[in-house]
Amino acid sequence: MDDETLSASGQLPSQNPASARASLGSVTARILLHGGFLLIAISCFAAYEHFKIEGHSPASLASLVAAAGFGFAPVRDLLRLVWRIEGKALHLAHGLGSIALVALPLAGVVSGAPVLTHAAMAPFAIMGAAQAVMHQGHPRNAKQAAALQRFASSLPEVAQFAGSRNLASPENATRAVAVLSDILAKAQALGETELEADPGFQSALGQVSTRFGANLALDAVDVALAKVAENPATASAVPELRQQLALARKTFASAGSR
C-alpha cells in the first residue's frame, strides 16, 4: 500500500498477528527466565548464610558469588534493552554490579536471616499440601503434625527480629529472647517427634524435606542470636539459648541418621 492509498483511507496497515504473538511470547519467556534467576539467587544466598554459620568459608563465598551473579542478571538485561549497553561494557557492568552485591552482605549491610526464615517456610507449606493429598482426614502421626504446625507458625516471629534495627532497643531484644527461646523449644519437640515417627510418615516427611526447612529455620535463629548477643540487656541469655540450639540440631541430626 502506497502513501496515497494510506492518505485516502486514513488507516495504517494492521500489525501482523504472528509477530504480535512472537513478541508477547518473547516478553513472557524473558520474565519467566529472570524470575528463575531470582529464585536461584535467593537459594544461593540462603546457602551462603547456611555455609557461613557452619564455618564452610569456600562454599559460603562460592554461594554468595553465584547469588550475586544470578541476582544481577535482570539488571544486566535492563542495561542492554534500555541503555543499549552491549559487548564488553555490558560484561563489565555485570561484573561490577555483582561485586557490589557481594560486598553488601560481607559488609553487614544486608542480613541473610530474613531469607533463611522465608526459605524455611517453603518446605512446611509443601508438607501441608502433601499431607492433605496423601492422608486426607487421617494423618499418620497427629502428634508430629501438631508439632510441625506450632513450629512453622513461629517462623514469621523470628523474621521480625532478623534485622539489626529491631534489636536496637532493650525491649525488642528482650522480646527476641522470648521468641527465640519459644521456637527452639518447638524445634526440639519437632525433632523428638521425628525420632518417634512411624516409618510411613517418616518417609512422607523425607519427601518434602522437613529437616531441610527446620535446619534453615535454626540457621535464622543462629543469626538472630548473634545480634541478641550484641545487646548488653540480653547478652547473658545467649549461652543458654545456644545450648538449646545445639540440642535441637543434634536431635534433627539423630533423626536424619536413622
PDB file of C-alpha atoms in Angstrom:
ATOM      1  CA  MET A   1       0.000   0.000   0.000  1.00  0.00           C
ATOM      2  CA  ASP A   2       1.495   3.368  -1.064  1.00  0.00           C
ATOM      3  CA  ASP A   3       1.343   6.766   0.700  1.00  0.00           C
ATOM      4  CA  GLU A   4      -1.592   7.998  -1.402  1.00  0.00           C
ATOM      5  CA  THR A   5      -3.700   4.982  -0.549  1.00  0.00           C
ATOM      6  CA  LEU A   6      -2.856   5.468   3.129  1.00  0.00           C
ATOM      7  CA  SER A   7      -3.907   9.100   2.986  1.00  0.00           C
ATOM      8  CA  ALA A   8      -7.151   8.254   1.247  1.00  0.00           C
ATOM      9  CA  SER A   9      -8.169   5.501   3.565  1.00  0.00           C
ATOM     10  CA  GLY A  10      -6.868   7.145   6.726  1.00  0.00           C
ATOM     11  CA  GLN A  11      -5.784   3.727   8.019  1.00  0.00           C
ATOM     12  CA  LEU A  12      -2.411   2.210   8.793  1.00  0.00           C
ATOM     13  CA  PRO A  13      -1.567  -1.382   7.988  1.00  0.00           C
ATOM     14  CA  SER A  14      -2.519  -3.672  10.865  1.00  0.00           C
ATOM     15  CA  GLN A  15       0.236  -5.424  12.811  1.00  0.00           C
ATOM     16  CA  ASN A  16       0.949  -8.981  11.798  1.00  0.00           C
ATOM     17  CA  PRO A  17      -0.793 -11.222  14.373  1.00  0.00           C
ATOM     18  CA  ALA A  18       2.038 -13.740  14.173  1.00  0.00           C
ATOM     19  CA  SER A  19       4.574 -11.033  15.009  1.00  0.00           C
ATOM     20  CA  ALA A  20       2.472  -9.806  17.916  1.00  0.00           C
ATOM     21  CA  ARG A  21       2.255 -13.353  19.328  1.00  0.00           C
ATOM     22  CA  ALA A  22       6.001 -13.837  18.909  1.00  0.00           C
ATOM     23  CA  SER A  23       6.695 -10.547  20.685  1.00  0.00           C
ATOM     24  CA  LEU A  24       4.376 -11.445  23.592  1.00  0.00           C
ATOM     25  CA  GLY A  25       5.940 -14.890  23.841  1.00  0.00           C
ATOM     26  CA  SER A  26       9.417 -13.370  23.935  1.00  0.00           C
ATOM     27  CA  VAL A  27       8.472 -10.996  26.770  1.00  0.00           C
ATOM     28  CA  THR A  28       6.801 -13.790  28.738  1.00  0.00           C
ATOM     29  CA  ALA A  29       9.822 -16.057  28.301  1.00  0.00           C
ATOM     30  CA  ARG A  30      12.132 -13.247  29.438  1.00  0.00           C
ATOM     31  CA  ILE A  31      10.033 -12.611  32.560  1.00  0.00           C
ATOM     32  CA  LEU A  32       9.993 -16.324  33.427  1.00  0.00           C
ATOM     33  CA  LEU A  33      13.735 -16.579  32.826  1.00  0.00           C
ATOM     34  CA  HIS A  34      14.565 -13.714  35.147  1.00  0.00           C
ATOM     35  CA  GLY A  35      12.080 -14.991  37.706  1.00  0.00           C
ATOM     36  CA  GLY A  36      14.035 -18.239  37.647  1.00  0.00           C
ATOM     37  CA  PHE A  37      17.303 -16.330  38.015  1.00  0.00           C
ATOM     38  CA  LEU A  38      15.964 -14.516  41.081  1.00  0.00           C
ATOM     39  CA  LEU A  39      14.818 -17.782  42.679  1.00  0.00           C
ATOM     40  CA  ILE A  40      18.273 -19.263  42.104  1.00  0.00           C
ATOM     41  CA  ALA A  41      19.859 -16.116  43.564  1.00  0.00           C
ATOM     42  CA  ILE A  42      17.705 -16.334  46.697  1.00  0.00           C
ATOM     43  CA  SER A  43      18.512 -20.036  47.081  1.00  0.00           C
ATOM     44  CA  CYS A  44      22.235 -19.333  46.703  1.00  0.00           C
ATOM     45  CA  PHE A  45      22.029 -16.525  49.250  1.00  0.00           C
ATOM     46  CA  ALA A  46      20.322 -18.853  51.726  1.00  0.00           C
ATOM     47  CA  ALA A  47      23.093 -21.376  51.064  1.00  0.00           C
ATOM     48  CA  TYR A  48      25.666 -18.640  51.700  1.00  0.00           C
ATOM     49  CA  GLU A  49      24.206 -17.931  55.139  1.00  0.00           C
ATOM     50  CA  HIS A  50      23.947 -21.641  55.944  1.00  0.00           C
ATOM     51  CA  PHE A  51      27.546 -22.414  54.986  1.00  0.00           C
ATOM     52  CA  LYS A  52      28.771 -19.298  56.798  1.00  0.00           C
ATOM     53  CA  ILE A  53      27.088 -20.451  60.005  1.00  0.00           C
ATOM     54  CA  GLU A  54      28.546 -23.938  59.537  1.00  0.00           C
ATOM     55  CA  GLY A  55      32.018 -22.451  59.069  1.00  0.00           C
ATOM     56  CA  HIS A  56      32.483 -23.620  55.461  1.00  0.00           C
ATOM     57  CA  SER A  57      34.080 -20.446  54.086  1.00  0.00           C
ATOM     58  CA  PRO A  58      34.868 -21.613  50.498  1.00  0.00           C
ATOM     59  CA  ALA A  59      31.350 -22.963  49.949  1.00  0.00           C
ATOM     60  CA  SER A  60      29.879 -19.857  51.578  1.00  0.00           C
ATOM     61  CA  LEU A  61      31.819 -17.481  49.320  1.00  0.00           C
ATOM     62  CA  ALA A  62      31.032 -19.522  46.204  1.00  0.00           C
ATOM     63  CA  SER A  63      27.318 -19.416  47.053  1.00  0.00           C
ATOM     64  CA  LEU A  64      27.445 -15.657  47.582  1.00  0.00           C
ATOM     65  CA  VAL A  65      29.201 -15.081  44.246  1.00  0.00           C
ATOM     66  CA  ALA A  66      26.597 -17.245  42.498  1.00  0.00           C
ATOM     67  CA  ALA A  67      23.785 -15.346  44.229  1.00  0.00           C
ATOM     68  CA  ALA A  68      25.224 -12.022  43.095  1.00  0.00           C
ATOM     69  CA  GLY A  69      25.717 -13.224  39.523  1.00  0.00           C
ATOM     70  CA  PHE A  70      22.183 -14.530  39.134  1.00  0.00           C
ATOM     71  CA  GLY A  71      20.700 -11.636  41.110  1.00  0.00           C
ATOM     72  CA  PHE A  72      22.230  -9.022  38.821  1.00  0.00           C
ATOM     73  CA  ALA A  73      21.135 -10.797  35.624  1.00  0.00           C
ATOM     74  CA  PRO A  74      17.766  -8.944  35.373  1.00  0.00           C
ATOM     75  CA  VAL A  75      19.569  -5.607  35.842  1.00  0.00           C
ATOM     76  CA  ARG A  76      22.018  -6.581  33.108  1.00  0.00           C
ATOM     77  CA  ASP A  77      19.096  -7.195  30.768  1.00  0.00           C
ATOM     78  CA  LEU A  78      17.684  -3.753  31.537  1.00  0.00           C
ATOM     79  CA  LEU A  79      21.057  -2.175  30.803  1.00  0.00           C
ATOM     80  CA  ARG A  80      21.074  -3.909  27.432  1.00  0.00           C
ATOM     81  CA  LEU A  81      17.487  -3.119  26.477  1.00  0.00           C
ATOM     82  CA  VAL A  82      17.043   0.380  27.900  1.00  0.00           C
ATOM     83  CA  TRP A  83      20.504   1.917  27.742  1.00  0.00           C
ATOM     84  CA  ARG A  84      21.714  -0.146  24.773  1.00  0.00           C
ATOM     85  CA  ILE A  85      24.888  -1.246  26.544  1.00  0.00           C
ATOM     86  CA  GLU A  86      26.475  -4.123  24.654  1.00  0.00           C
ATOM     87  CA  GLY A  87      29.610  -6.227  24.425  1.00  0.00           C
ATOM     88  CA  LYS A  88      32.491  -5.753  26.838  1.00  0.00           C
ATOM     89  CA  ALA A  89      30.830  -2.783  28.508  1.00  0.00           C
ATOM     90  CA  LEU A  90      27.845  -4.987  29.398  1.00  0.00           C
ATOM     91  CA  HIS A  91      30.112  -7.714  30.806  1.00  0.00           C
ATOM     92  CA  LEU A  92      31.987  -5.096  32.824  1.00  0.00           C
ATOM     93  CA  ALA A  93      28.740  -3.681  34.220  1.00  0.00           C
ATOM     94  CA  HIS A  94      27.587  -7.178  35.190  1.00  0.00           C
ATOM     95  CA  GLY A  95      30.912  -7.877  36.897  1.00  0.00           C
ATOM     96  CA  LEU A  96      30.954  -4.606  38.831  1.00  0.00           C
ATOM     97  CA  GLY A  97      27.299  -4.948  39.801  1.00  0.00           C
ATOM     98  CA  SER A  98      27.855  -8.480  41.064  1.00  0.00           C
ATOM     99  CA  ILE A  99      30.867  -7.348  43.106  1.00  0.00           C
ATOM    100  CA  ALA A 100      28.706  -4.635  44.668  1.00  0.00           C
ATOM    101  CA  LEU A 101      26.059  -7.203  45.579  1.00  0.00           C
ATOM    102  CA  VAL A 102      28.721  -9.470  47.100  1.00  0.00           C
ATOM    103  CA  ALA A 103      30.031  -6.564  49.183  1.00  0.00           C
ATOM    104  CA  LEU A 104      26.650  -5.771  50.775  1.00  0.00           C
ATOM    105  CA  PRO A 105      26.331  -8.904  52.972  1.00  0.00           C
ATOM    106  CA  LEU A 106      30.079  -9.077  53.595  1.00  0.00           C
ATOM    107  CA  ALA A 107      29.959  -5.524  54.961  1.00  0.00           C
ATOM    108  CA  GLY A 108      26.944  -6.358  57.120  1.00  0.00           C
ATOM    109  CA  VAL A 109      24.598  -4.035  55.226  1.00  0.00           C
ATOM    110  CA  VAL A 110      22.294  -6.906  54.224  1.00  0.00           C
ATOM    111  CA  SER A 111      21.227  -9.658  56.628  1.00  0.00           C
ATOM    112  CA  GLY A 112      20.508 -13.161  55.412  1.00  0.00           C
ATOM    113  CA  ALA A 113      18.304 -14.114  58.355  1.00  0.00           C
ATOM    114  CA  PRO A 114      15.031 -12.978  56.701  1.00  0.00           C
ATOM    115  CA  VAL A 115      15.920 -15.008  53.600  1.00  0.00           C
ATOM    116  CA  LEU A 116      16.638 -18.071  55.742  1.00  0.00           C
ATOM    117  CA  THR A 117      13.355 -17.680  57.611  1.00  0.00           C
ATOM    118  CA  HIS A 118      11.227 -17.333  54.485  1.00  0.00           C
ATOM    119  CA  ALA A 119      13.099 -20.155  52.735  1.00  0.00           C
ATOM    120  CA  ALA A 120      12.463 -22.367  55.761  1.00  0.00           C
ATOM    121  CA  MET A 121       8.710 -21.850  55.469  1.00  0.00           C
ATOM    122  CA  ALA A 122       8.533 -23.287  51.940  1.00  0.00           C
ATOM    123  CA  PRO A 123       9.115 -26.969  52.862  1.00  0.00           C
ATOM    124  CA  PHE A 124       6.455 -26.764  55.565  1.00  0.00           C
ATOM    125  CA  ALA A 125       3.965 -25.326  53.102  1.00  0.00           C
ATOM    126  CA  ILE A 126       4.798 -28.164  50.709  1.00  0.00           C
ATOM    127  CA  MET A 127       4.448 -30.635  53.561  1.00  0.00           C
ATOM    128  CA  GLY A 128       0.980 -29.378  54.402  1.00  0.00           C
ATOM    129  CA  ALA A 129      -0.104 -29.859  50.806  1.00  0.00           C
ATOM    130  CA  ALA A 130       1.457 -33.320  50.655  1.00  0.00           C
ATOM    131  CA  GLN A 131      -0.236 -34.425  53.852  1.00  0.00           C
ATOM    132  CA  ALA A 132      -3.591 -33.125  52.619  1.00  0.00           C
ATOM    133  CA  VAL A 133      -3.260 -35.231  49.465  1.00  0.00           C
ATOM    134  CA  MET A 134      -1.716 -38.371  50.953  1.00  0.00           C
ATOM    135  CA  HIS A 135      -3.587 -38.703  54.243  1.00  0.00           C
ATOM    136  CA  GLN A 136      -6.834 -36.780  53.929  1.00  0.00           C
ATOM    137  CA  GLY A 137      -8.724 -36.689  57.219  1.00  0.00           C
ATOM    138  CA  HIS A 138      -6.429 -39.180  58.965  1.00  0.00           C
ATOM    139  CA  PRO A 139      -2.814 -38.002  59.335  1.00  0.00           C
ATOM    140  CA  ARG A 140      -0.377 -40.816  60.004  1.00  0.00           C
ATOM    141  CA  ASN A 141       1.008 -39.054  63.082  1.00  0.00           C
ATOM    142  CA  ALA A 142      -1.194 -36.405  64.687  1.00  0.00           C
ATOM    143  CA  LYS A 143       1.426 -35.543  67.311  1.00  0.00           C
ATOM    144  CA  GLN A 144       4.015 -34.688  64.705  1.00  0.00           C
ATOM    145  CA  ALA A 145       1.517 -32.790  62.556  1.00  0.00           C
ATOM    146  CA  ALA A 146       0.706 -30.587  65.571  1.00  0.00           C
ATOM    147  CA  ALA A 147       4.415 -30.072  66.321  1.00  0.00           C
ATOM    148  CA  LEU A 148       5.007 -29.045  62.726  1.00  0.00           C
ATOM    149  CA  GLN A 149       2.153 -26.554  62.829  1.00  0.00           C
ATOM    150  CA  ARG A 150       3.406 -24.969  66.061  1.00  0.00           C
ATOM    151  CA  PHE A 151       6.965 -24.709  64.771  1.00  0.00           C
ATOM    152  CA  ALA A 152       6.057 -23.294  61.352  1.00  0.00           C
ATOM    153  CA  SER A 153       3.654 -20.742  62.859  1.00  0.00           C
ATOM    154  CA  SER A 154       6.528 -19.239  64.886  1.00  0.00           C
ATOM    155  CA  LEU A 155       8.828 -18.664  61.904  1.00  0.00           C
ATOM    156  CA  PRO A 156       7.329 -15.259  60.978  1.00  0.00           C
ATOM    157  CA  GLU A 157       8.072 -14.057  64.519  1.00  0.00           C
ATOM    158  CA  VAL A 158      11.741 -14.908  64.039  1.00  0.00           C
ATOM    159  CA  ALA A 159      11.738 -12.885  60.821  1.00  0.00           C
ATOM    160  CA  GLN A 160      10.610  -9.821  62.786  1.00  0.00           C
ATOM    161  CA  PHE A 161      13.887  -9.858  64.712  1.00  0.00           C
ATOM    162  CA  ALA A 162      16.127 -10.668  61.769  1.00  0.00           C
ATOM    163  CA  GLY A 163      17.111  -7.042  61.140  1.00  0.00           C
ATOM    164  CA  SER A 164      19.604  -5.346  63.438  1.00  0.00           C
ATOM    165  CA  ARG A 165      17.298  -2.319  63.847  1.00  0.00           C
ATOM    166  CA  ASN A 166      14.693  -4.497  65.522  1.00  0.00           C
ATOM    167  CA  LEU A 167      17.158  -5.403  68.282  1.00  0.00           C
ATOM    168  CA  ALA A 168      18.443  -1.901  68.936  1.00  0.00           C
ATOM    169  CA  SER A 169      16.238  -1.313  71.976  1.00  0.00           C
ATOM    170  CA  PRO A 170      16.371  -3.396  75.193  1.00  0.00           C
ATOM    171  CA  GLU A 171      12.623  -4.038  74.938  1.00  0.00           C
ATOM    172  CA  ASN A 172      12.863  -5.530  71.459  1.00  0.00           C
ATOM    173  CA  ALA A 173      15.931  -7.528  72.402  1.00  0.00           C
ATOM    174  CA  THR A 174      14.126  -8.964  75.438  1.00  0.00           C
ATOM    175  CA  ARG A 175      11.148  -9.851  73.258  1.00  0.00           C
ATOM    176  CA  ALA A 176      13.506 -11.518  70.776  1.00  0.00           C
ATOM    177  CA  VAL A 177      14.949 -13.703  73.538  1.00  0.00           C
ATOM    178  CA  ALA A 178      11.444 -14.912  74.399  1.00  0.00           C
ATOM    179  CA  VAL A 179      10.599 -15.598  70.741  1.00  0.00           C
ATOM    180  CA  LEU A 180      13.856 -17.437  70.081  1.00  0.00           C
ATOM    181  CA  SER A 181      13.516 -19.485  73.245  1.00  0.00           C
ATOM    182  CA  ASP A 182       9.972 -20.422  72.238  1.00  0.00           C
ATOM    183  CA  ILE A 183      10.870 -21.546  68.714  1.00  0.00           C
ATOM    184  CA  LEU A 184      13.873 -23.524  69.963  1.00  0.00           C
ATOM    185  CA  ALA A 185      11.603 -25.404  72.359  1.00  0.00           C
ATOM    186  CA  LYS A 186       9.218 -26.094  69.476  1.00  0.00           C
ATOM    187  CA  ALA A 187      12.142 -27.199  67.273  1.00  0.00           C
ATOM    188  CA  GLN A 188      13.259 -29.637  69.946  1.00  0.00           C
ATOM    189  CA  ALA A 189       9.734 -31.016  70.272  1.00  0.00           C
ATOM    190  CA  LEU A 190       9.509 -31.379  66.491  1.00  0.00           C
ATOM    191  CA  GLY A 191      12.843 -33.184  66.378  1.00  0.00           C
ATOM    192  CA  GLU A 192      11.699 -35.611  69.053  1.00  0.00           C
ATOM    193  CA  THR A 193       8.505 -36.430  67.147  1.00  0.00           C
ATOM    194  CA  GLU A 194      10.706 -37.002  64.088  1.00  0.00           C
ATOM    195  CA  LEU A 195      12.586 -39.647  66.052  1.00  0.00           C
ATOM    196  CA  GLU A 196       9.314 -41.249  67.181  1.00  0.00           C
ATOM    197  CA  ALA A 197       7.557 -41.124  63.798  1.00  0.00           C
ATOM    198  CA  ASP A 198       6.324 -44.350  62.272  1.00  0.00           C
ATOM    199  CA  PRO A 199       8.119 -45.460  59.069  1.00  0.00           C
ATOM    200  CA  GLY A 200       5.329 -44.481  56.686  1.00  0.00           C
ATOM    201  CA  PHE A 201       5.019 -40.956  57.986  1.00  0.00           C
ATOM    202  CA  GLN A 202       8.817 -40.683  58.230  1.00  0.00           C
ATOM    203  CA  SER A 203       9.064 -41.417  54.513  1.00  0.00           C
ATOM    204  CA  ALA A 204       6.423 -38.787  53.662  1.00  0.00           C
ATOM    205  CA  LEU A 205       8.282 -36.200  55.691  1.00  0.00           C
ATOM    206  CA  GLY A 206      11.542 -37.031  53.987  1.00  0.00           C
ATOM    207  CA  GLN A 207       9.987 -36.435  50.579  1.00  0.00           C
ATOM    208  CA  VAL A 208       9.100 -32.854  51.450  1.00  0.00           C
ATOM    209  CA  SER A 209      12.373 -32.046  53.211  1.00  0.00           C
ATOM    210  CA  THR A 210      11.197 -31.495  56.769  1.00  0.00           C
ATOM    211  CA  ARG A 211      14.683 -31.436  58.201  1.00  0.00           C
ATOM    212  CA  PHE A 212      15.853 -29.084  55.458  1.00  0.00           C
ATOM    213  CA  GLY A 213      13.264 -26.500  56.453  1.00  0.00           C
ATOM    214  CA  ALA A 214      13.918 -26.975  60.160  1.00  0.00           C
ATOM    215  CA  ASN A 215      17.665 -26.546  59.744  1.00  0.00           C
ATOM    216  CA  LEU A 216      17.209 -23.366  57.706  1.00  0.00           C
ATOM    217  CA  ALA A 217      14.992 -22.027  60.485  1.00  0.00           C
ATOM    218  CA  LEU A 218      17.647 -22.907  63.064  1.00  0.00           C
ATOM    219  CA  ASP A 219      20.203 -21.088  60.921  1.00  0.00           C
ATOM    220  CA  ALA A 220      17.981 -17.997  61.098  1.00  0.00           C
ATOM    221  CA  VAL A 221      17.811 -18.391  64.875  1.00  0.00           C
ATOM    222  CA  ASP A 222      21.612 -18.608  64.951  1.00  0.00           C
ATOM    223  CA  VAL A 223      21.930 -15.313  63.056  1.00  0.00           C
ATOM    224  CA  ALA A 224      19.402 -13.638  65.355  1.00  0.00           C
ATOM    225  CA  LEU A 225      21.258 -14.906  68.442  1.00  0.00           C
ATOM    226  CA  ALA A 226      24.448 -13.252  67.231  1.00  0.00           C
ATOM    227  CA  LYS A 227      22.566  -9.939  67.147  1.00  0.00           C
ATOM    228  CA  VAL A 228      20.943 -10.531  70.538  1.00  0.00           C
ATOM    229  CA  ALA A 229      24.419 -11.105  71.965  1.00  0.00           C
ATOM    230  CA  GLU A 230      25.409  -7.591  70.897  1.00  0.00           C
ATOM    231  CA  ASN A 231      22.797  -6.037  73.196  1.00  0.00           C
ATOM    232  CA  PRO A 232      24.033  -5.782  76.822  1.00  0.00           C
ATOM    233  CA  ALA A 233      20.480  -6.132  78.109  1.00  0.00           C
ATOM    234  CA  THR A 234      20.109  -9.660  76.721  1.00  0.00           C
ATOM    235  CA  ALA A 235      23.643 -10.941  76.143  1.00  0.00           C
ATOM    236  CA  SER A 236      23.517 -13.075  79.301  1.00  0.00           C
ATOM    237  CA  ALA A 237      20.637 -15.133  77.879  1.00  0.00           C
ATOM    238  CA  VAL A 238      22.532 -16.141  74.740  1.00  0.00           C
ATOM    239  CA  PRO A 239      24.693 -19.016  76.116  1.00  0.00           C
ATOM    240  CA  GLU A 240      21.637 -20.945  77.320  1.00  0.00           C
ATOM    241  CA  LEU A 241      19.828 -20.313  74.036  1.00  0.00           C
ATOM    242  CA  ARG A 242      22.866 -21.557  72.123  1.00  0.00           C
ATOM    243  CA  GLN A 243      22.770 -24.745  74.203  1.00  0.00           C
ATOM    244  CA  GLN A 244      19.117 -25.180  73.229  1.00  0.00           C
ATOM    245  CA  LEU A 245      20.045 -24.571  69.600  1.00  0.00           C
ATOM    246  CA  ALA A 246      22.828 -27.159  69.717  1.00  0.00           C
ATOM    247  CA  LEU A 247      20.468 -29.691  71.308  1.00  0.00           C
ATOM    248  CA  ALA A 248      17.828 -29.116  68.639  1.00  0.00           C
ATOM    249  CA  ARG A 249      20.419 -29.524  65.857  1.00  0.00           C
ATOM    250  CA  LYS A 250      21.659 -32.738  67.488  1.00  0.00           C
ATOM    251  CA  THR A 251      18.125 -34.120  67.664  1.00  0.00           C
ATOM    252  CA  PHE A 252      17.480 -33.461  63.976  1.00  0.00           C
ATOM    253  CA  ALA A 253      20.890 -34.939  63.093  1.00  0.00           C
ATOM    254  CA  SER A 254      19.979 -38.087  65.022  1.00  0.00           C
ATOM    255  CA  ALA A 255      16.658 -38.306  63.183  1.00  0.00           C
ATOM    256  CA  GLY A 256      18.406 -37.874  59.848  1.00  0.00           C
ATOM    257  CA  SER A 257      20.884 -40.683  60.547  1.00  0.00           C
ATOM    258  CA  ARG A 258      18.169 -43.273  61.173  1.00  0.00           C
TER     259      ARG A 258
END
